[in-house]
Every structure is written in C-alpha cells, then in structure tokens.
C-alpha cells in the first residue's frame, strides 16, 4: 500500500487567505465576533480537508480520499488515460496542478498528487496500457 498526499497549491491558498482574511478583518472592525468565529472554523475545516486529501494505491485499486467528503475506489486496470491539466472544476485536489484520470466507462476523476511522476509511474507499472499526456 502506497499513499500519495495531495499537493497544496499556492494559488488556492492565497485566494482563501485573501477572502477569509478580508472578511475576518471586516468582522473584527465591526465587532462581529460570531461571524469571525465562523470564519475561523471554515478556515480550520478547509485546512483539515487539504491536509487529509490523499490517493492510495492498494494492490490493484486506487483509493481517492478527501476526508469525510469523498472516499472512492477505482480499479487501476480500468484506467485508460492520464492527462496533466489545470482544470478548476471541483475535485478531491488541493492544487490546480492536476491529473485527469480517465476510465474505460467514460468516468474520470481530477486529482493532484504531490509526487506526480512517482504516482504515474506506479500506476503504469500496474497497468502498462495507460496513455499518459503531459504538458510541454
């Protein structure tokens, strides 16, 4: 069993800091302590989600886990293609530096493993038929 943690993207972190920081500043300025508490809780939950997002290869299964939100298993032999992308769609990925994994049933998942090359190599060992398309 090998666990690959999600890469945490600077652009996503900066956007969250900007939004939560600005609203927190305004709440402190206006004395909206309940709103500030809510902002802090949101920041903690988002941080927990980022830290706990991981991709596990266990035997011939890829497990995509994003805390309590997503826990899905995929058969590695059903992977047909892996494409490097910056697709911003909602996904179990804490970075916009992503991989789109396509399956033979036309399903796909967007993920962002920190060790992208090692992750792809590991999958290719288990399924040499995977077509990989990386950006130039």
Short mmCIF file of C-alpha atoms in Angstrom, two decimals:
data_model
loop_
_atom_site.label_atom_id
_atom_site.label_comp_id
_atom_site.label_asym_id
_atom_site.label_seq_id
_atom_site.Cartn_x
_atom_site.Cartn_y
_atom_site.Cartn_z
CA UNK A 1 0.00 0.00 0.00
CA UNK A 2 1.40 3.38 -1.05
CA UNK A 3 -0.12 6.71 -0.04
CA UNK A 4 0.34 9.85 -2.13
CA UNK A 5 -0.67 13.12 -0.47
CA UNK A 6 -2.34 15.89 -2.40
CA UNK A 7 -0.23 18.82 -3.49
CA UNK A 8 -1.43 22.04 -1.86
CA UNK A 9 -1.47 24.81 -4.45
CA UNK A 10 -0.26 28.28 -3.60
CA UNK A 11 -2.92 29.92 -5.80
CA UNK A 12 -5.76 28.22 -3.92
CA UNK A 13 -4.21 29.05 -0.53
CA UNK A 14 -3.69 32.71 -1.50
CA UNK A 15 -7.29 33.02 -2.70
CA UNK A 16 -8.60 31.55 0.56
CA UNK A 17 -6.31 33.77 2.66
CA UNK A 18 -7.47 36.82 0.71
CA UNK A 19 -11.17 36.02 1.08
CA UNK A 20 -11.11 34.78 4.67
CA UNK A 21 -8.55 37.41 5.74
CA UNK A 22 -10.53 40.30 4.28
CA UNK A 23 -13.84 39.15 5.72
CA UNK A 24 -12.20 38.43 9.10
CA UNK A 25 -10.68 41.92 9.16
CA UNK A 26 -14.07 43.48 8.43
CA UNK A 27 -15.71 41.37 11.14
CA UNK A 28 -13.09 42.40 13.70
CA UNK A 29 -13.53 46.04 12.67
CA UNK A 30 -17.34 45.77 13.10
CA UNK A 31 -17.16 43.60 16.23
CA UNK A 32 -18.96 40.70 14.52
CA UNK A 33 -17.41 38.07 16.79
CA UNK A 34 -19.79 35.27 15.85
CA UNK A 35 -19.01 35.78 12.17
CA UNK A 36 -15.29 35.82 12.96
CA UNK A 37 -15.65 32.55 14.84
CA UNK A 38 -17.45 31.07 11.83
CA UNK A 39 -14.64 32.25 9.51
CA UNK A 40 -12.04 30.63 11.77
CA UNK A 41 -14.00 27.36 11.79
CA UNK A 42 -14.29 27.44 7.98
CA UNK A 43 -10.53 28.02 7.69
CA UNK A 44 -9.81 25.10 10.03
CA UNK A 45 -12.12 22.75 8.11
CA UNK A 46 -10.59 23.74 4.76
CA UNK A 47 -7.09 23.26 6.18
CA UNK A 48 -8.05 19.83 7.51
CA UNK A 49 -9.51 18.85 4.13
CA UNK A 50 -6.31 19.96 2.34
CA UNK A 51 -4.05 18.04 4.72
CA UNK A 52 -6.17 14.87 4.67
CA UNK A 53 -6.68 14.57 0.91
CA UNK A 54 -4.74 11.54 -0.33
CA UNK A 55 -4.56 8.92 -3.04
CA UNK A 56 -3.75 5.36 -2.00
CA UNK A 57 -2.67 2.53 -4.29
CA UNK A 58 -3.58 -0.71 -2.56
CA UNK A 59 -2.96 -3.74 -4.72
CA UNK A 60 -4.80 -3.09 -7.99
CA UNK A 61 -7.12 -0.43 -6.51
CA UNK A 62 -6.74 3.36 -6.46
CA UNK A 63 -8.50 4.90 -3.45
CA UNK A 64 -9.25 8.62 -3.64
CA UNK A 65 -9.99 10.00 -0.17
CA UNK A 66 -10.85 13.57 0.74
CA UNK A 67 -11.72 13.43 4.47
CA UNK A 68 -15.44 12.87 5.04
CA UNK A 69 -16.34 14.25 1.59
CA UNK A 70 -15.05 11.62 -0.83
CA UNK A 71 -13.91 8.03 -0.40
CA UNK A 72 -14.00 6.31 -3.76
CA UNK A 73 -12.19 3.26 -5.14
CA UNK A 74 -11.20 2.65 -8.75
CA UNK A 75 -9.78 -0.42 -10.45
CA UNK A 76 -6.38 0.51 -11.88
CA UNK A 77 -6.84 -1.93 -14.80
CA UNK A 78 -9.80 0.26 -15.93
CA UNK A 79 -7.66 3.40 -16.26
CA UNK A 80 -7.22 4.26 -19.94
CA UNK A 81 -5.60 7.69 -19.87
CA UNK A 82 -3.90 10.18 -17.54
CA UNK A 83 -3.72 13.79 -18.67
CA UNK A 84 -1.98 16.70 -16.98
CA UNK A 85 -4.44 19.59 -16.55
CA UNK A 86 -5.25 22.79 -14.65
CA UNK A 87 -9.00 22.21 -14.80
CA UNK A 88 -10.55 24.20 -11.91
CA UNK A 89 -13.65 22.01 -11.55
CA UNK A 90 -14.47 20.86 -8.05
CA UNK A 91 -12.36 17.82 -7.27
CA UNK A 92 -10.57 15.95 -4.49
CA UNK A 93 -7.46 18.03 -5.23
CA UNK A 94 -5.87 20.83 -3.18
CA UNK A 95 -3.99 22.27 -6.16
CA UNK A 96 -4.77 23.31 -9.73
CA UNK A 97 -1.72 21.31 -10.87
CA UNK A 98 -3.83 18.23 -11.55
CA UNK A 99 -4.09 14.93 -13.30
CA UNK A 100 -7.28 13.84 -15.00
CA UNK A 101 -7.64 10.08 -14.82
CA UNK A 102 -9.99 8.59 -17.39
CA UNK A 103 -11.54 5.14 -17.14
CA UNK A 104 -12.93 2.73 -19.74
CA UNK A 105 -16.51 3.56 -18.71
CA UNK A 106 -16.02 7.25 -19.63
CA UNK A 107 -15.80 8.19 -15.96
CA UNK A 108 -12.97 10.44 -14.79
CA UNK A 109 -11.52 11.97 -11.65
CA UNK A 110 -9.31 15.02 -11.11
CA UNK A 111 -6.56 14.65 -8.51
CA UNK A 112 -3.36 16.48 -7.55
CA UNK A 113 -0.71 14.14 -6.14
CA UNK A 114 2.34 15.92 -4.72
CA UNK A 115 4.67 13.30 -6.24
CA UNK A 116 3.10 13.31 -9.68
CA UNK A 117 5.84 11.44 -11.58
CA UNK A 118 6.11 8.68 -8.99
CA UNK A 119 2.34 8.35 -8.88
CA UNK A 120 2.07 7.99 -12.67
CA UNK A 121 4.98 5.53 -12.77
CA UNK A 122 3.36 3.43 -10.06
CA UNK A 123 0.08 3.26 -11.99
CA UNK A 124 1.92 2.45 -15.26
CA UNK A 125 3.66 -0.49 -13.57
CA UNK A 126 0.26 -1.86 -12.56
CA UNK A 127 -1.37 -1.03 -15.92
CA UNK A 128 1.14 -0.54 -18.77
CA UNK A 129 -1.73 0.25 -21.20
CA UNK A 130 -2.36 3.67 -19.63
CA UNK A 131 -1.77 6.51 -22.10
CA UNK A 132 -0.09 9.48 -20.40
CA UNK A 133 -0.29 13.01 -21.82
CA UNK A 134 1.89 15.56 -20.04
CA UNK A 135 2.14 19.28 -20.75
CA UNK A 136 5.22 20.53 -22.55
#
